Tab-separated table of C-alpha atoms in Angstrom:
chain	number	residue	atom	x	y	z
L	48	MET	CA	-85.762	101.685	70.200
L	49	LYS	CA	-82.419	100.741	71.637
L	50	SER	CA	-83.939	98.835	74.595
L	51	GLU	CA	-86.289	97.026	72.205
L	52	SER	CA	-83.354	95.831	70.015
L	53	ASN	CA	-81.784	94.321	73.078
L	54	LYS	CA	-84.779	92.240	73.964
L	55	PRO	CA	-83.856	89.302	71.662
L	56	ASP	CA	-80.406	89.317	73.164
L	57	ASN	CA	-81.815	89.327	76.705
L	58	LYS	CA	-84.115	86.391	75.752
L	59	LYS	CA	-81.106	84.512	74.355
L	60	ALA	CA	-79.102	85.279	77.520
L	61	LYS	CA	-81.943	84.039	79.768
L	62	ALA	CA	-82.371	80.897	77.676
L	63	SER	CA	-78.633	80.279	77.741
L	64	MET	CA	-78.592	80.735	81.529
L	65	SER	CA	-81.537	78.390	81.914
L	66	ASP	CA	-79.883	75.698	79.815
L	67	LEU	CA	-76.718	76.133	81.832
L	68	ILE	CA	-78.552	75.681	85.120
L	69	LYS	CA	-80.399	72.653	83.792
L	70	GLY	CA	-77.179	71.144	82.470
L	71	PHE	CA	-75.687	71.474	85.967
L	72	PHE	CA	-78.828	70.239	87.785
L	73	PRO	CA	-80.358	67.653	85.385
L	74	ILE	CA	-83.105	67.053	88.003
L	75	LEU	CA	-84.753	70.275	86.806
L	76	GLU	CA	-85.232	68.825	83.332
L	77	TRP	CA	-86.761	65.423	84.137
L	78	GLY	CA	-88.394	66.775	87.267
L	79	ALA	CA	-90.480	69.188	85.293
L	80	ILE	CA	-92.274	66.297	83.544
L	81	TYR	CA	-92.361	63.906	86.533
L	82	ASN	CA	-95.756	62.481	87.299
L	83	GLY	CA	-97.534	59.967	89.476
L	84	LYS	CA	-97.211	57.065	87.075
L	85	THR	CA	-93.456	57.549	86.733
L	86	ALA	CA	-93.129	57.869	90.569
L	87	ILE	CA	-94.922	54.540	91.083
L	88	ASN	CA	-92.605	52.812	88.619
L	89	ASP	CA	-89.560	54.240	90.294
L	90	LEU	CA	-90.813	53.256	93.738
L	91	VAL	CA	-91.204	49.667	92.645
L	92	VAL	CA	-87.718	49.632	91.241
L	93	ALA	CA	-86.379	51.206	94.470
L	94	ILE	CA	-87.890	48.432	96.606
L	95	ILE	CA	-86.242	45.771	94.430
L	96	VAL	CA	-82.873	47.515	94.407
L	97	SER	CA	-82.941	48.321	98.117
L	98	ILE	CA	-83.278	44.612	98.918
L	99	MET	CA	-80.380	43.829	96.693
L	100	LEU	CA	-78.190	46.718	97.853
L	101	VAL	CA	-78.330	45.938	101.626
L	102	PRO	CA	-76.189	42.737	101.466
L	103	GLN	CA	-73.867	44.400	98.917
L	104	SER	CA	-73.365	47.418	101.174
L	105	LEU	CA	-72.604	45.303	104.175
L	106	ALA	CA	-70.195	43.017	102.168
L	107	TYR	CA	-68.228	45.857	100.529
L	108	ALA	CA	-67.782	47.619	103.810
L	109	GLN	CA	-66.179	44.409	105.128
L	110	LEU	CA	-63.981	44.343	102.043
L	111	ALA	CA	-62.928	47.931	102.726
L	112	GLY	CA	-61.985	46.973	106.286
L	113	LEU	CA	-64.863	48.984	107.811
L	114	PRO	CA	-67.794	48.109	110.083
L	115	PRO	CA	-70.867	46.902	108.188
L	116	GLU	CA	-72.987	49.915	109.026
L	117	ILE	CA	-70.531	52.109	107.080
L	118	GLY	CA	-71.644	50.311	103.940
L	119	LEU	CA	-75.210	51.402	104.623
L	120	TYR	CA	-74.077	54.975	105.254
L	121	ALA	CA	-72.248	55.030	101.954
L	122	SER	CA	-75.438	53.921	100.170
L	123	MET	CA	-77.672	56.868	101.159
L	124	ALA	CA	-76.331	60.342	100.423
L	125	PRO	CA	-74.571	59.363	97.194
L	126	LEU	CA	-77.785	58.037	95.671
L	127	ILE	CA	-79.653	61.272	96.582
L	128	LEU	CA	-76.842	63.516	95.221
L	129	TYR	CA	-76.530	61.481	91.980
L	130	ALA	CA	-80.330	61.902	91.480
L	131	ILE	CA	-79.740	65.657	91.600
L	132	PHE	CA	-76.623	65.911	89.468
L	133	GLY	CA	-76.512	62.704	87.379
L	134	THR	CA	-77.595	62.319	83.776
L	135	SER	CA	-78.057	58.562	83.582
L	136	ARG	CA	-81.595	57.205	84.224
L	137	SER	CA	-80.314	53.782	85.326
L	138	LEU	CA	-76.898	54.183	87.099
L	139	SER	CA	-76.978	53.139	90.746
L	140	VAL	CA	-74.161	54.722	92.774
L	141	GLY	CA	-72.790	53.108	95.975
L	142	PRO	CA	-70.011	50.868	97.346
L	143	VAL	CA	-68.439	48.622	94.678
L	144	ALA	CA	-65.771	45.909	94.765
L	145	VAL	CA	-62.936	47.759	93.141
L	146	THR	CA	-63.224	50.987	95.122
L	147	SER	CA	-63.697	49.073	98.386
L	148	LEU	CA	-60.450	47.127	97.719
L	149	MET	CA	-58.603	50.330	96.786
L	150	THR	CA	-59.825	51.894	99.971
L	151	LEU	CA	-58.380	49.032	101.988
L	152	ALA	CA	-55.097	49.255	100.096
L	153	ALA	CA	-54.829	52.987	100.680
L	154	VAL	CA	-55.884	53.182	104.267
L	155	ALA	CA	-54.561	49.930	105.821
L	156	PRO	CA	-50.869	51.161	105.798
L	157	ILE	CA	-51.970	54.397	107.541
L	158	ALA	CA	-54.267	53.145	110.375
L	159	ALA	CA	-55.301	50.001	112.074
L	160	GLN	CA	-58.683	48.479	111.028
L	161	GLY	CA	-61.455	48.993	113.537
L	162	THR	CA	-60.052	52.299	114.911
L	163	PRO	CA	-61.577	55.756	114.573
L	164	GLU	CA	-58.425	56.783	112.627
L	165	TYR	CA	-59.128	54.188	109.965
L	166	ALA	CA	-62.773	55.292	109.493
L	167	ALA	CA	-61.649	58.929	109.395
L	168	ALA	CA	-58.999	58.164	106.704
L	169	ALA	CA	-61.631	56.431	104.619
L	170	MET	CA	-63.831	59.525	104.867
L	171	ILE	CA	-60.929	61.767	103.849
L	172	LEU	CA	-60.267	59.407	100.860
L	173	ALA	CA	-63.874	59.790	99.681
L	174	LEU	CA	-63.776	63.596	100.097
L	175	LEU	CA	-60.555	63.885	98.134
L	176	THR	CA	-61.911	61.580	95.419
L	177	GLY	CA	-65.029	63.689	95.121
L	178	ILE	CA	-63.072	66.932	94.914
L	179	ILE	CA	-60.794	65.545	92.175
L	180	LEU	CA	-63.846	64.276	90.178
L	181	ILE	CA	-65.617	67.685	90.409
L	182	LEU	CA	-62.452	69.515	89.302
L	183	LEU	CA	-62.151	67.188	86.292
L	184	GLY	CA	-65.775	67.893	85.573
L	185	PHE	CA	-65.415	71.627	85.570
L	186	LEU	CA	-62.362	71.298	83.389
L	187	LYS	CA	-64.461	69.337	80.885
L	188	LEU	CA	-62.142	66.303	80.996
L	189	GLY	CA	-64.735	63.663	80.608
L	190	PHE	CA	-63.165	62.666	77.344
L	191	LEU	CA	-60.088	61.283	79.137
L	192	SER	CA	-61.937	58.051	79.734
L	193	ASN	CA	-61.454	57.355	76.015
L	194	PHE	CA	-57.674	57.186	76.587
L	195	MET	CA	-57.955	54.254	78.919
L	196	SER	CA	-56.886	51.220	76.981
L	197	PHE	CA	-59.530	48.491	77.106
L	198	PRO	CA	-56.977	45.611	77.348
L	199	VAL	CA	-55.275	47.299	80.374
L	200	MET	CA	-58.618	47.994	82.120
L	201	ALA	CA	-59.734	44.409	81.430
L	202	GLY	CA	-56.524	43.117	82.848
L	203	LEU	CA	-56.853	45.287	85.907
L	204	GLY	CA	-60.433	43.969	86.374
L	205	THR	CA	-59.238	40.357	86.113
L	206	ALA	CA	-56.405	40.925	88.587
L	207	VAL	CA	-58.614	42.820	91.054
L	208	GLY	CA	-61.266	40.037	90.859
L	209	ILE	CA	-58.572	37.391	91.558
L	210	GLN	CA	-57.267	39.399	94.509
L	211	ILE	CA	-60.637	40.046	96.008
L	212	ALA	CA	-61.750	36.475	95.601
L	213	ALA	CA	-58.507	35.255	97.296
L	214	GLY	CA	-58.970	37.743	100.073
L	215	GLN	CA	-62.404	36.406	100.842
L	216	LEU	CA	-61.163	32.894	101.327
L	217	SER	CA	-60.179	33.963	104.837
L	218	PRO	CA	-63.683	34.832	106.083
L	219	VAL	CA	-65.323	32.049	104.008
L	220	LEU	CA	-63.118	29.366	105.490
L	221	GLY	CA	-62.493	30.996	108.876
L	222	ILE	CA	-58.682	31.014	108.308
L	223	PRO	CA	-56.749	34.077	109.653
L	224	SER	CA	-54.625	35.719	107.046
L	225	LYS	CA	-52.526	38.788	106.457
L	226	GLY	CA	-51.066	40.570	103.509
L	227	GLY	CA	-52.364	43.071	100.966
L	228	ALA	CA	-51.466	41.646	97.581
L	229	PHE	CA	-52.519	38.361	96.230
L	230	LEU	CA	-49.110	36.717	96.629
L	231	ALA	CA	-48.939	37.692	100.363
L	232	GLN	CA	-52.484	36.616	100.942
L	233	SER	CA	-51.985	33.237	99.375
L	234	ILE	CA	-48.793	32.521	101.458
L	235	SER	CA	-50.610	33.572	104.613
L	236	LEU	CA	-53.637	31.374	103.828
L	237	VAL	CA	-51.400	28.344	103.257
L	238	GLN	CA	-49.440	28.940	106.398
L	239	ASN	CA	-52.560	29.180	108.591
L	240	ALA	CA	-54.571	26.480	106.832
L	241	GLY	CA	-54.395	24.416	110.057
L	242	GLN	CA	-56.460	27.002	111.869
L	243	ILE	CA	-59.553	26.529	109.651
L	244	ASN	CA	-62.889	26.694	111.523
L	245	LEU	CA	-65.021	23.859	110.226
L	246	TYR	CA	-68.339	25.477	111.145
L	247	THR	CA	-67.342	28.703	109.403
L	248	ALA	CA	-66.153	26.815	106.388
L	249	ALA	CA	-69.432	24.809	106.229
L	250	ILE	CA	-71.359	28.106	106.186
L	251	GLY	CA	-69.021	29.879	103.786
L	252	VAL	CA	-68.650	27.120	101.200
L	253	SER	CA	-72.401	26.217	101.280
L	254	SER	CA	-73.150	29.900	100.772
L	255	VAL	CA	-70.788	30.085	97.808
L	256	VAL	CA	-72.338	26.951	96.213
L	257	PHE	CA	-75.850	28.239	96.809
L	258	LEU	CA	-75.153	31.629	95.261
L	259	LEU	CA	-73.502	30.036	92.214
L	260	LEU	CA	-76.445	27.729	91.718
L	261	VAL	CA	-78.955	30.612	92.130
L	262	ARG	CA	-76.987	32.677	89.597
L	263	LYS	CA	-76.844	29.853	87.043
L	264	TYR	CA	-80.184	28.058	87.372
L	265	PHE	CA	-82.675	30.072	89.419
L	266	SER	CA	-83.738	32.382	86.555
L	267	ASN	CA	-84.512	29.508	84.176
L	268	LEU	CA	-86.434	27.684	86.910
L	269	LEU	CA	-88.637	30.768	87.507
L	270	ILE	CA	-89.271	31.096	83.770
L	271	LYS	CA	-90.405	27.501	83.658
L	272	LEU	CA	-92.840	28.278	86.500
L	273	GLY	CA	-94.380	30.978	84.287
L	274	ILE	CA	-92.641	34.084	85.527
L	275	GLY	CA	-91.541	36.623	82.881
L	276	LYS	CA	-87.885	36.542	81.825
L	277	GLY	CA	-87.125	40.058	82.909
L	278	PHE	CA	-88.611	39.677	86.387
L	279	ALA	CA	-87.103	36.237	86.743
L	280	GLY	CA	-83.690	37.692	86.152
L	281	ILE	CA	-84.237	40.313	88.756
L	282	LEU	CA	-85.399	37.722	91.341
L	283	ALA	CA	-82.352	35.595	90.602
L	284	LYS	CA	-80.178	38.457	91.795
L	285	MET	CA	-81.822	38.236	95.281
L	286	GLY	CA	-79.704	35.165	96.106
L	287	PRO	CA	-77.543	37.100	98.677
L	288	VAL	CA	-80.562	38.127	100.623
L	289	ILE	CA	-81.837	34.624	100.834
L	290	ALA	CA	-78.377	33.402	101.910
L	291	ILE	CA	-78.202	36.051	104.601
L	292	VAL	CA	-81.594	35.134	106.014
L	293	ILE	CA	-80.869	31.397	106.064
L	294	THR	CA	-77.366	31.630	107.615
L	295	ILE	CA	-78.606	34.096	110.278
L	296	LEU	CA	-81.248	31.592	111.297
L	297	VAL	CA	-78.685	28.687	111.349
L	298	VAL	CA	-76.110	30.559	113.397
L	299	SER	CA	-78.643	31.892	115.920
L	300	GLY	CA	-80.591	28.560	116.046
L	301	PHE	CA	-77.568	26.341	116.690
L	302	GLY	CA	-75.444	28.887	118.665
L	303	LEU	CA	-72.629	28.616	116.192
L	304	ASP	CA	-71.194	31.912	117.291
L	305	GLN	CA	-70.106	30.020	120.425
L	306	GLN	CA	-68.257	27.533	118.108
L	307	GLY	CA	-65.888	30.184	116.647
L	308	VAL	CA	-68.085	31.405	113.819
L	309	LYS	CA	-67.387	35.084	113.391
L	310	ILE	CA	-70.550	37.191	113.301
L	311	VAL	CA	-71.220	40.795	112.439
L	312	GLY	CA	-72.514	41.461	116.040
L	313	VAL	CA	-74.129	44.730	117.052
L	314	VAL	CA	-74.853	47.008	114.078
L	315	PRO	CA	-75.681	50.450	115.380
L	316	SER	CA	-79.203	51.652	114.482
L	317	GLY	CA	-79.864	55.053	113.137
L	318	LEU	CA	-78.816	57.472	110.366
L	319	PRO	CA	-75.258	58.704	109.807
L	320	LYS	CA	-74.253	61.925	111.394
L	321	ILE	CA	-73.217	64.621	108.891
L	322	ALA	CA	-69.729	65.839	109.694
L	323	LEU	CA	-66.503	66.965	107.974
L	324	PRO	CA	-63.612	64.470	108.157
L	325	PRO	CA	-60.665	65.724	110.310
L	326	PHE	CA	-58.113	67.935	108.555
L	327	ASN	CA	-54.609	66.590	108.946
L	328	LEU	CA	-52.337	67.888	106.260
L	329	SER	CA	-49.877	65.020	106.426
L	330	LEU	CA	-52.702	62.483	106.162
L	331	TRP	CA	-54.361	64.276	103.239
L	332	GLU	CA	-51.069	64.365	101.346
L	333	GLN	CA	-50.655	60.573	101.818
L	334	LEU	CA	-54.147	60.004	100.432
L	335	VAL	CA	-54.091	62.365	97.414
L	336	THR	CA	-52.501	59.861	95.033
L	337	PRO	CA	-54.806	56.952	95.935
L	338	ALA	CA	-57.812	59.316	95.741
L	339	LEU	CA	-56.699	60.316	92.182
L	340	LEU	CA	-56.445	56.684	91.210
L	341	ILE	CA	-59.836	55.800	92.744
L	342	ALA	CA	-61.388	58.760	90.951
L	343	ILE	CA	-60.098	57.456	87.598
L	344	VAL	CA	-61.272	53.919	88.148
L	345	ALA	CA	-64.621	54.999	89.669
L	346	TYR	CA	-65.299	57.374	86.629
L	347	VAL	CA	-64.222	54.876	83.947
L	348	ALA	CA	-66.293	52.067	85.487
L	349	SER	CA	-69.381	54.314	86.031
L	350	ILE	CA	-69.382	56.054	82.597
L	351	SER	CA	-68.965	52.756	80.811
L	352	VAL	CA	-72.028	51.270	82.567
L	353	ALA	CA	-74.032	54.561	82.172
L	354	GLN	CA	-73.394	54.868	78.434
L	355	THR	CA	-74.012	51.125	77.778
L	356	LEU	CA	-77.484	51.278	79.452
L	357	ALA	CA	-78.336	54.688	77.971
L	358	ALA	CA	-77.566	53.443	74.392
L	359	LYS	CA	-80.175	50.678	74.790
L	360	LYS	CA	-82.987	53.263	75.271
L	361	ARG	CA	-81.375	55.971	73.021
L	362	GLN	CA	-80.840	58.226	76.054
L	363	HIS	CA	-78.051	60.796	76.445
L	364	VAL	CA	-75.325	60.744	79.190
L	365	ASP	CA	-73.065	63.843	79.563
L	366	PRO	CA	-69.529	62.607	80.413
L	367	ASN	CA	-68.494	65.913	82.046
L	368	GLN	CA	-71.643	66.201	84.073
L	369	GLU	CA	-71.150	62.551	85.240
L	370	LEU	CA	-67.768	63.614	86.656
L	371	ILE	CA	-69.539	66.234	88.739
L	372	ALA	CA	-72.319	63.827	89.809
L	373	LEU	CA	-69.928	61.153	90.858
L	374	GLY	CA	-67.813	63.738	92.626
L	375	ALA	CA	-70.823	65.059	94.548
L	376	SER	CA	-71.752	61.463	95.420
L	377	ASN	CA	-68.311	60.815	96.927
L	378	ILE	CA	-68.394	64.082	98.857
L	379	GLY	CA	-71.832	63.082	100.173
L	380	ALA	CA	-70.338	59.623	101.134
L	381	SER	CA	-67.586	61.346	103.011
L	382	LEU	CA	-69.720	63.786	104.936
L	383	SER	CA	-72.049	60.912	106.000
L	384	GLY	CA	-69.255	58.734	107.349
L	385	GLY	CA	-68.803	56.527	104.294
L	386	PHE	CA	-66.012	55.753	101.824
L	387	PRO	CA	-65.371	56.051	98.095
L	388	VAL	CA	-68.277	54.995	95.839
L	389	ALA	CA	-68.926	54.417	92.147
L	390	GLY	CA	-71.602	53.244	89.798
L	391	GLY	CA	-72.302	49.514	90.405
L	392	PHE	CA	-72.740	47.265	87.412
L	393	SER	CA	-75.030	44.633	88.872
L	394	ARG	CA	-77.507	46.920	90.625
L	395	SER	CA	-77.531	49.359	87.680
L	396	ILE	CA	-78.492	46.474	85.464
L	397	VAL	CA	-81.310	45.593	87.954
L	398	ASN	CA	-82.278	49.250	87.973
L	399	PHE	CA	-82.497	49.207	84.158
L	400	GLU	CA	-84.302	45.850	83.820
L	401	ALA	CA	-86.810	46.700	86.513
L	402	GLY	CA	-87.802	49.757	84.547
L	403	ALA	CA	-86.242	52.849	86.326
L	404	GLU	CA	-87.529	55.806	84.489
L	405	THR	CA	-85.594	58.591	86.274
L	406	PRO	CA	-82.714	58.970	88.839
L	407	ALA	CA	-85.447	59.422	91.403
L	408	ALA	CA	-85.452	55.630	91.691
L	409	GLY	CA	-82.036	56.000	93.254
L	410	ALA	CA	-83.271	58.542	95.775
L	411	TYR	CA	-86.137	56.308	96.751
L	412	THR	CA	-83.629	53.463	97.139
L	413	ALA	CA	-81.641	55.705	99.589
L	414	VAL	CA	-84.862	56.036	101.660
L	415	GLY	CA	-85.136	52.227	101.704
L	416	ILE	CA	-81.629	51.869	102.972
L	417	ALA	CA	-82.296	54.498	105.605
L	418	LEU	CA	-85.244	52.541	106.814
L	419	VAL	CA	-83.149	49.414	107.101
L	420	ALA	CA	-80.487	51.459	109.085
L	421	LEU	CA	-83.173	52.768	111.385
L	422	PHE	CA	-85.216	49.616	112.099
L	423	LEU	CA	-83.697	46.355	110.867
L	424	THR	CA	-80.056	46.363	111.920
L	425	PRO	CA	-80.742	44.355	115.133
L	426	LEU	CA	-81.751	41.484	112.852
L	427	LEU	CA	-78.163	41.406	111.440
L	428	TYR	CA	-76.565	40.511	114.833
L	429	PHE	CA	-76.012	36.818	113.974
L	430	LEU	CA	-75.057	37.420	110.327
L	431	PRO	CA	-71.829	35.440	109.684
L	432	SER	CA	-68.901	37.160	108.099
L	433	ALA	CA	-68.536	34.051	105.989
L	434	THR	CA	-71.807	34.801	104.222
L	435	LEU	CA	-70.657	38.340	103.411
L	436	GLY	CA	-67.368	36.824	102.142
L	437	ALA	CA	-69.243	34.459	99.985
L	438	THR	CA	-71.327	37.235	98.541
L	439	ILE	CA	-68.221	39.194	97.519
L	440	PHE	CA	-66.444	35.995	96.281
L	441	VAL	CA	-69.298	35.138	93.863
L	442	ALA	CA	-69.889	38.756	92.813
L	443	VAL	CA	-66.324	39.250	91.616
L	444	LEU	CA	-66.015	35.972	89.730
L	445	SER	CA	-67.561	37.720	86.721
L	446	MET	CA	-64.632	40.166	86.691
L	447	ILE	CA	-62.089	37.413	85.986
L	448	ASN	CA	-61.572	36.726	82.284
L	449	PHE	CA	-58.377	34.806	81.361
L	450	LYS	CA	-59.757	34.192	77.792
L	451	ALA	CA	-59.534	37.906	77.127
L	452	VAL	CA	-55.755	37.771	77.557
L	453	LYS	CA	-55.402	35.089	74.914
L	454	MET	CA	-57.852	36.809	72.560
L	455	THR	CA	-56.168	40.156	73.004
L	456	TYR	CA	-52.731	38.709	72.367
L	457	GLY	CA	-54.071	37.055	69.189
L	458	TYR	CA	-54.977	40.330	67.525
L	459	SER	CA	-52.316	42.540	69.158
L	460	LYS	CA	-49.191	41.289	70.886
L	461	SER	CA	-48.461	44.654	72.441
L	462	ASP	CA	-51.998	44.886	73.919
L	463	GLY	CA	-51.762	41.304	75.142
L	464	ILE	CA	-48.435	41.939	76.820
L	465	ALA	CA	-49.740	45.181	78.427
L	466	MET	CA	-52.806	43.223	79.726
L	467	ALA	CA	-50.734	40.344	81.136
L	468	LEU	CA	-48.324	42.814	82.692
L	469	THR	CA	-51.062	44.642	84.443
L	470	ILE	CA	-52.420	41.408	85.861
L	471	LEU	CA	-48.966	40.260	87.016
L	472	LEU	CA	-48.002	43.569	88.705
L	473	THR	CA	-51.397	43.876	90.453
L	474	LEU	CA	-51.226	40.367	91.834
L	475	THR	CA	-47.619	40.710	92.902
L	476	PHE	CA	-47.479	44.243	94.329
L	477	GLY	CA	-51.092	45.197	94.948
L	478	VAL	CA	-53.966	47.059	93.173
L	479	ILE	CA	-52.475	50.569	93.538
L	480	ALA	CA	-49.112	49.518	91.962
L	481	GLY	CA	-50.951	47.556	89.228
L	482	LEU	CA	-53.240	50.487	88.464
L	483	ILE	CA	-50.365	53.006	88.220
L	484	ALA	CA	-48.597	50.649	85.810
L	485	GLY	CA	-51.805	49.959	83.835
L	486	ILE	CA	-52.607	53.687	83.470
L	487	GLY	CA	-49.080	54.476	82.434
L	488	THR	CA	-49.127	51.652	79.868
L	489	SER	CA	-52.510	52.698	78.608
L	490	LEU	CA	-51.453	56.326	78.056
L	491	MET	CA	-48.231	55.243	76.256
L	492	MET	CA	-50.240	52.937	74.001
């Protein structure tokens, strides 16, 4: 009789354990009802996002001061791991502008760009970021994102957008420049303005104009031609792919690489090798603080996108599990030779609008990126750095919002001052200093 009375308790314990495992591995929940129709929908989405993600990955690797193939490496394992641990049906994880810039700011003072030491430091940064995020997840600290003041985060986004855009004027115009923060970059650009490469500038400026026109008018043009609004919006986001194809043909056809136009050159084919980053206690200590800041920014950016898209379809996103998923994604990026990653706004929107039904769409996208890395990298030889710079320049313009400062100050002077202070400090002293000041101000507020 005693054993029989324990049966309900045993069933409850098993059910509780099952819920716990499914909570930690959300793939077990949606995977149990996965079918052929869903798979086809996710595959179609993956093809679209893969095409979009390739130029973004290459461009953000350049922004982080790394070779272009590293961007591809950082777009594979994170997507697969997020599909296993993530709770958002639409979030697409990979290289993004903010974490790429923060990687550059953290690693550039430690090692010279283009060296094995620089790539190793970026891997360590991603590993530390991942470990911190997972620890926060196990401690159930997902609610901390609620303490990040919107005005401060908006101010940081504006400042980062300005700094990234200013930094891309160098590759877009073919002007050599130095300096990390906006002020130093601007001075360097003015001082070296006489060294502009006209061929590079022609490619870079025309790419910027083309991408802006595509962003503003291409969708409406496609709608007038009878294409559905949703699909037209997705196609309009393929502008960077078109720009890359055209400029590669122009540079190779006219031999502009012989006229001083900087090109990507040889991009190694193949998949990344799985390896632990080197252990150097001194180096790890230097990167812990930047990793903590990247973890905070990556999480806040990712969870805001995930929750916004989930709300539109009445889906649930678990903030604590998202910390673990994003942490696992960063660890995956590190072990495959990449750098810190986060949920990307634009490609997550494409994922959503194209009809991604499960995180499997992200895993299929990783396969698409892998195929590019295996077979198509030779086609990127004549890709001009100016085109990648133009891609980043146009992408970050949406981050810049000066009107928000005025509006914020209108309803709260303290919020407006905090926002303006964050922008000023970031532009003067760099993104790390601006972020520390912004977080401190946000917590005090």
